[in-house]
């Protein structure tokens, strides 16, 4: 099996390509070429006779197997192949192979040029086959200009609808459709409301320009949340909520579990403090499903994965293992819950528990000892007329 050399050439969607003499020479001397079907159509007039073409199609493993039998492969890719592009994939798949890249403008650069928008402060986000979290993080952080690579489901209209749903209304959207295709290229700037009602041609990408900064929240008063009907006290109070998240070191974590989320206040505060953290929230009450969704939309906290049902019956294998856990409710099964958490808690992970009674405080200490961990921090706090609460951290 060979260790192939790769030459990756970035091209636009134009059927009229302009190549330097160096690239022209590389192509004229090439024998094995590769790219998507669209790239083949564009490059066909430039390819040598009797050359071999390898289509890049899924599954990619079959493509890699064909590459492995070649000494050199010239690959055509859209835009800058090192910007969420195929050259990055090749570096990962063939780390010991020689790689040379000839880039052109990526799609977001091309869109900025078409719309005459300076883009030196742009935050680039790819939603192509990826989850929403990086766009969510950019919005929560209040980035002034966000460039977004889309796909067939995370389209400009779907993005606009999601932004409106979670209250990120202070942006205008510039969309580039089929950039570089002389006959079909279109660039338009719309309000989010307009974009949400528009269908756009593929492929496309977009730029979000901030027109009004959303207020960033830290320490949301409990009175602002939607509550369980008739049970306004069923919420982790704001000072205790922030103390618990500080004890969990939430801003340095990657996966947070909130067990017994009720209104979702702890998960929402965690999302706003740590936009890139994966958050999974568990609650047994059916009515809390609507509550956490309403509160998430109200405070601009998307991408909280909530699970309704008894935590003790939940299949935890389908959720990212946590490196920090907050226990807001245990249904009288605290010891069993700690044992279940301990089986999936990542090394170096922490558990924080709010105790409202001496009995539950002692039960937590005993349960933590039983799973081989230790109480490393404990604070006792009294708020207004409420009973004192002990917040404990175990590691």
Coordinates of C-alpha atoms in Angstrom, one line a residue:
X1 CA 0.0 0.0 0.0
X2 CA 1.4 3.4 -1.0
X3 CA 1.7 6.6 1.1
X4 CA 0.1 9.0 -1.4
X5 CA 1.1 12.6 -1.9
X6 CA -1.9 14.9 -2.1
X7 CA -2.1 18.2 -4.0
X8 CA -5.4 20.0 -3.1
X9 CA -6.5 22.8 -5.3
X10 CA -9.3 25.2 -4.2
X11 CA -11.7 26.2 -6.9
X12 CA -14.9 28.3 -7.2
X13 CA -18.2 27.3 -8.6
X14 CA -17.5 29.3 -11.8
X15 CA -17.2 27.4 -15.1
X16 CA -14.5 29.9 -16.0
X17 CA -11.5 29.2 -13.7
X18 CA -8.3 31.3 -13.6
X19 CA -5.2 29.3 -12.5
X20 CA -1.7 30.5 -12.0
X21 CA 1.0 29.0 -14.3
X22 CA 2.2 26.8 -11.4
X23 CA -1.3 25.3 -11.0
X24 CA -1.7 24.8 -14.7
X25 CA 1.5 22.9 -14.8
X26 CA 0.5 20.7 -11.8
X27 CA -2.8 19.8 -13.5
X28 CA -1.3 19.2 -16.9
X29 CA 1.2 16.7 -15.4
X30 CA -1.3 15.0 -13.2
X31 CA -2.7 11.5 -13.8
X32 CA -5.0 10.8 -10.9
X33 CA -7.6 13.5 -9.9
X34 CA -10.5 13.6 -7.4
X35 CA -13.3 15.7 -6.2
X36 CA -17.1 15.9 -6.1
X37 CA -19.3 15.5 -9.1
X38 CA -19.7 19.3 -9.4
X39 CA -15.9 19.7 -9.3
X40 CA -15.6 17.1 -12.1
X41 CA -18.0 19.0 -14.3
X42 CA -16.2 22.3 -13.8
X43 CA -12.7 20.9 -14.2
X44 CA -13.4 18.5 -17.1
X45 CA -12.1 20.9 -19.8
X46 CA -8.8 21.4 -17.9
X47 CA -8.0 17.7 -17.3
X48 CA -5.4 15.7 -19.4
X49 CA -6.7 13.0 -21.7
X50 CA -6.8 9.5 -20.3
X51 CA -6.6 10.7 -16.7
X52 CA -8.2 8.8 -13.8
X53 CA -11.0 10.5 -11.7
X54 CA -12.0 9.4 -8.2
X55 CA -15.4 10.7 -7.2
X56 CA -15.6 11.8 -3.6
X57 CA -18.8 10.2 -2.4
X58 CA -19.9 8.5 0.8
X59 CA -18.9 6.3 2.4
X60 CA -15.5 8.0 2.4
X61 CA -13.8 4.8 3.4
X62 CA -14.1 3.5 -0.1
X63 CA -12.5 6.8 -1.4
X64 CA -9.7 6.5 1.0
X65 CA -9.0 2.9 -0.1
X66 CA -8.7 4.1 -3.7
X67 CA -6.3 6.9 -2.6
X68 CA -4.1 4.5 -0.7
X69 CA -3.2 2.7 -4.0
X70 CA -1.9 5.9 -5.7
X71 CA 1.4 7.7 -5.5
X72 CA -0.1 11.1 -6.1
X73 CA -3.7 12.4 -6.1
X74 CA -4.7 15.9 -7.2
X75 CA -7.9 16.8 -5.4
X76 CA -10.2 19.7 -6.3
X77 CA -12.2 21.2 -3.4
X78 CA -14.4 24.3 -3.0
X79 CA -12.8 27.5 -1.8
X80 CA -10.0 27.2 0.8
X81 CA -9.5 23.4 1.4
X82 CA -8.1 24.1 4.9
X83 CA -11.2 26.1 6.0
X84 CA -13.6 23.4 7.1
X85 CA -12.5 21.7 3.9
X86 CA -11.3 18.4 2.4
X87 CA -7.6 19.1 3.0
X88 CA -8.3 19.0 6.8
X89 CA -10.0 15.6 6.3
X90 CA -6.9 14.3 4.4
X91 CA -4.5 15.5 7.2
X92 CA -6.6 13.6 9.7
X93 CA -6.9 10.4 7.5
X94 CA -3.4 10.4 6.1
X95 CA -1.3 12.1 8.7
X96 CA 2.0 10.9 7.3
X97 CA 1.3 11.8 3.7
X98 CA 2.8 14.9 2.0
X99 CA 0.2 17.6 1.4
X100 CA 0.3 20.8 -0.7
X101 CA -2.6 23.2 -0.9
X102 CA -3.5 25.9 -3.4
X103 CA -6.3 27.8 -1.9
X104 CA -8.8 30.3 -3.3
X105 CA -11.3 32.4 -1.4
X106 CA -13.6 30.4 0.8
X107 CA -17.4 30.9 0.5
X108 CA -17.6 33.3 3.5
X109 CA -14.9 35.5 2.1
X110 CA -16.5 35.5 -1.3
X111 CA -19.8 36.5 0.3
X112 CA -18.2 39.3 2.2
X113 CA -16.6 40.6 -1.0
X114 CA -19.8 40.4 -2.9
X115 CA -21.7 42.3 -0.2
X116 CA -18.7 44.7 0.4
X117 CA -18.7 43.8 4.1
X118 CA -15.4 44.0 6.1
X119 CA -14.9 40.6 7.7
X120 CA -11.7 41.0 9.9
X121 CA -13.8 40.5 13.0
X122 CA -15.9 37.6 11.7
X123 CA -16.5 34.5 13.9
X124 CA -16.7 31.6 11.5
X125 CA -19.1 28.7 12.4
X126 CA -19.8 25.6 10.4
X127 CA -23.2 23.9 10.7
X128 CA -22.4 21.5 7.8
X129 CA -23.3 18.1 9.3
X130 CA -22.6 19.6 12.8
X131 CA -24.8 20.5 15.8
X132 CA -26.1 23.9 16.6
X133 CA -23.8 24.5 19.6
X134 CA -21.1 26.7 18.0
X135 CA -23.6 29.1 16.5
X136 CA -25.5 29.1 19.8
X137 CA -22.2 30.0 21.6
X138 CA -21.4 32.8 19.2
X139 CA -24.9 34.3 19.7
X140 CA -24.7 34.0 23.5
X141 CA -21.3 35.6 23.5
X142 CA -22.7 38.5 21.5
X143 CA -20.3 38.2 18.5
X144 CA -20.8 41.2 16.2
X145 CA -20.3 39.4 12.9
X146 CA -20.9 35.6 12.4
X147 CA -20.2 33.7 9.2
X148 CA -22.2 30.5 8.9
X149 CA -21.6 27.5 6.6
X150 CA -25.0 25.8 6.1
X151 CA -26.3 22.4 5.0
X152 CA -29.5 21.0 3.6
X153 CA -31.3 21.1 7.0
X154 CA -29.6 23.9 8.8
X155 CA -30.6 26.4 6.1
X156 CA -30.7 30.2 6.4
X157 CA -34.5 30.1 7.0
X158 CA -34.1 27.5 9.7
X159 CA -31.3 29.5 11.3
X160 CA -33.4 32.7 11.3
X161 CA -36.4 30.8 12.8
X162 CA -34.1 29.5 15.6
X163 CA -32.7 32.9 16.3
X164 CA -36.1 34.4 16.6
X165 CA -37.3 31.5 18.8
X166 CA -34.5 32.2 21.4
X167 CA -34.7 36.0 21.2
X168 CA -31.6 36.8 19.2
X169 CA -33.4 39.3 17.1
X170 CA -30.7 42.0 16.8
X171 CA -29.1 40.8 13.6
X172 CA -29.6 41.2 9.9
X173 CA -28.7 38.2 7.6
X174 CA -26.8 38.4 4.3
X175 CA -27.2 35.2 2.3
X176 CA -25.1 34.1 -0.7
X177 CA -26.7 31.5 -2.9
X178 CA -24.6 29.5 -5.5
X179 CA -21.7 31.9 -5.2
X180 CA -19.4 31.8 -8.3
X181 CA -22.1 30.4 -10.5
X182 CA -22.6 33.2 -13.0
X183 CA -26.1 32.2 -14.1
X184 CA -27.6 31.5 -10.6
X185 CA -25.6 33.5 -8.1
X186 CA -27.6 35.7 -5.8
X187 CA -26.7 37.8 -2.7
X188 CA -29.5 39.3 -0.5
X189 CA -29.6 41.1 2.9
X190 CA -32.8 40.5 4.9
X191 CA -34.2 40.9 8.3
X192 CA -34.5 37.7 10.3
X193 CA -38.3 37.8 9.9
X194 CA -37.9 38.0 6.1
X195 CA -35.2 35.2 6.1
X196 CA -37.4 32.9 8.2
X197 CA -40.1 33.0 5.4
X198 CA -37.7 32.6 2.4
X199 CA -36.5 29.5 0.6
X200 CA -32.9 29.7 -0.5
X201 CA -31.1 27.7 -3.2
X202 CA -28.3 25.3 -2.3
X203 CA -25.4 25.7 -1.8
X204 CA -25.5 28.8 0.3
X205 CA -23.8 30.5 3.2
X206 CA -24.6 33.6 5.3
X207 CA -23.2 36.4 7.3
X208 CA -25.0 37.7 10.5
X209 CA -24.4 41.4 11.3
X210 CA -25.3 42.6 14.8
X211 CA -27.5 45.6 14.9
X212 CA -28.6 45.6 18.5
X213 CA -26.6 43.9 21.3
X214 CA -28.7 41.5 23.5
X215 CA -28.3 42.0 27.2
X216 CA -26.1 39.3 28.7
X217 CA -27.5 37.8 31.9
X218 CA -25.6 36.7 35.0
X219 CA -27.6 35.7 38.1
X220 CA -31.2 35.7 36.9
X221 CA -33.7 36.5 39.7
X222 CA -36.0 33.5 40.3
X223 CA -39.0 35.8 39.9
X224 CA -38.3 36.1 36.2
X225 CA -38.7 32.4 35.5
X226 CA -41.8 30.6 34.5
X227 CA -42.7 28.4 37.5
X228 CA -44.6 25.2 38.3
X229 CA -48.2 26.3 38.8
X230 CA -48.8 27.2 42.4
X231 CA -45.2 26.2 43.4
X232 CA -43.1 29.3 42.9
X233 CA -40.6 28.2 45.6
X234 CA -39.7 25.1 43.5
X235 CA -36.6 26.7 42.1
X236 CA -32.9 26.9 43.0
X237 CA -32.5 30.4 44.3
X238 CA -30.2 32.7 42.4
X239 CA -27.3 33.0 44.9
X240 CA -27.3 29.3 45.6
X241 CA -27.5 28.6 41.9
X242 CA -24.4 30.6 41.2
X243 CA -22.6 29.2 44.2
X244 CA -23.3 25.6 43.0
X245 CA -22.1 26.4 39.4
X246 CA -18.9 28.0 40.8
X247 CA -18.2 25.0 42.9
X248 CA -18.7 22.8 39.8
X249 CA -16.1 25.0 38.0
X250 CA -18.7 25.1 35.2
X251 CA -16.7 27.4 32.8
X252 CA -14.0 24.8 32.5
X253 CA -16.3 21.8 32.0
X254 CA -17.3 20.0 28.8
X255 CA -20.4 18.0 29.9
X256 CA -22.8 19.0 32.7
X257 CA -25.7 17.0 34.1
X258 CA -28.5 18.7 36.0
X259 CA -30.6 16.1 37.8
X260 CA -34.0 17.3 38.9
X261 CA -34.1 20.5 36.8
X262 CA -37.7 21.5 37.6
X263 CA -37.8 25.0 36.0
X264 CA -34.4 24.6 34.3
X265 CA -32.9 27.6 36.1
X266 CA -29.5 25.8 36.9
X267 CA -29.2 24.5 33.3
X268 CA -30.1 27.9 31.8
X269 CA -27.6 29.7 34.0
X270 CA -24.9 27.1 33.1
X271 CA -25.6 27.5 29.4
X272 CA -25.2 31.3 29.6
X273 CA -22.0 31.0 31.6
X274 CA -20.5 28.2 29.5
X275 CA -22.0 28.3 25.9
X276 CA -19.9 25.4 24.6
X277 CA -20.6 23.0 27.4
X278 CA -22.9 20.0 26.6
X279 CA -25.8 20.2 29.0
X280 CA -28.2 17.3 29.8
X281 CA -31.0 18.0 32.2
X282 CA -33.2 15.3 33.9
X283 CA -36.6 15.7 35.5
X284 CA -39.4 13.3 36.5
X285 CA -42.2 15.9 36.3
X286 CA -43.9 15.9 32.8
X287 CA -45.0 19.5 33.2
X288 CA -41.3 20.6 33.5
X289 CA -40.8 19.8 29.8
X290 CA -42.8 22.8 28.8
X291 CA -41.3 24.9 31.6
X292 CA -37.7 24.4 30.6
X293 CA -38.4 25.1 26.9
X294 CA -40.3 28.3 27.8
X295 CA -37.5 29.5 30.1
X296 CA -34.8 28.5 27.6
X297 CA -36.5 30.6 24.9
X298 CA -37.0 33.5 27.3
X299 CA -33.4 33.8 28.4
X300 CA -31.8 32.8 25.1
X301 CA -30.4 29.5 26.3
X302 CA -30.6 27.0 23.4
X303 CA -29.2 23.4 23.1
X304 CA -30.1 22.1 26.5
X305 CA -30.9 18.4 26.1
X306 CA -33.7 17.6 28.5
X307 CA -34.9 14.1 29.5
X308 CA -38.3 13.6 31.1
X309 CA -38.7 10.5 33.4
X310 CA -37.2 8.9 36.4
X311 CA -33.4 9.3 36.4
X312 CA -33.0 5.9 38.0
X313 CA -34.7 4.3 35.0
X314 CA -32.8 6.3 32.4
X315 CA -30.4 4.8 29.9
X316 CA -27.4 7.0 30.4
X317 CA -25.3 5.4 27.5
X318 CA -27.0 7.7 25.0
X319 CA -25.8 10.9 26.7
X320 CA -22.3 12.4 26.8
X321 CA -20.6 11.3 30.1
X322 CA -20.5 14.2 32.6
X323 CA -17.5 15.8 34.2
X324 CA -19.8 17.7 36.6
X325 CA -23.2 16.9 38.1
X326 CA -25.7 19.0 40.0
X327 CA -28.3 17.1 42.1
X328 CA -31.3 19.3 42.6
X329 CA -33.7 16.4 43.4
X330 CA -33.3 12.8 44.2
X331 CA -36.8 11.4 45.0
X332 CA -35.6 9.6 48.1
X333 CA -33.0 7.6 46.2
X334 CA -29.9 9.6 46.8
X335 CA -27.5 6.7 47.6
X336 CA -28.6 4.8 44.5
X337 CA -28.4 7.9 42.4
X338 CA -24.8 8.6 43.5
X339 CA -23.9 5.0 42.6
X340 CA -25.4 5.4 39.2
X341 CA -23.7 8.7 38.6
X342 CA -20.3 7.3 39.7
X343 CA -20.4 4.6 37.1
X344 CA -20.3 7.3 34.3
X345 CA -18.6 10.3 35.9
X346 CA -15.4 11.2 34.1
X347 CA -12.1 11.2 35.9
X348 CA -11.7 14.5 37.8
X349 CA -15.5 15.0 37.8
X350 CA -17.4 16.8 40.5
X351 CA -20.8 16.4 42.1
X352 CA -22.6 19.2 43.9
X353 CA -25.7 18.7 46.1
X354 CA -27.9 21.2 47.8
X355 CA -29.0 19.9 51.2
X356 CA -32.1 21.4 52.9
X357 CA -32.0 19.2 56.0
X358 CA -29.5 17.6 58.3
X359 CA -30.8 14.2 57.3
X360 CA -30.1 14.7 53.6
X361 CA -26.8 16.3 54.4
X362 CA -25.7 13.2 56.3
X363 CA -27.1 10.9 53.6
X364 CA -25.1 12.7 50.9
X365 CA -21.9 12.3 53.0
X366 CA -22.5 8.6 53.5
X367 CA -23.3 8.1 49.9
X368 CA -20.2 9.9 48.7
X369 CA -18.0 7.9 51.1
X370 CA -19.6 4.7 49.7
X371 CA -18.6 5.5 46.2
X372 CA -15.0 6.3 47.2
X373 CA -15.1 10.1 46.9
X374 CA -14.7 12.9 49.4
X375 CA -16.4 16.2 50.3
X376 CA -14.0 18.9 49.2
X377 CA -16.0 22.0 49.8
X378 CA -19.1 22.9 51.9
X379 CA -21.0 26.2 52.3
X380 CA -24.1 26.9 54.4
X381 CA -26.3 29.8 53.2
X382 CA -29.6 31.3 54.5
X383 CA -31.7 33.5 52.2
X384 CA -34.4 35.8 53.5
X385 CA -37.0 33.7 55.4
X386 CA -36.0 30.4 53.8
X387 CA -34.3 27.6 55.8
X388 CA -30.5 27.5 55.5
X389 CA -29.1 25.3 52.7
X390 CA -25.8 23.5 52.7
X391 CA -24.1 23.3 49.3
X392 CA -21.6 20.4 49.2
X393 CA -19.0 19.4 46.6
X394 CA -17.6 15.9 46.2
X395 CA -14.6 14.9 44.1

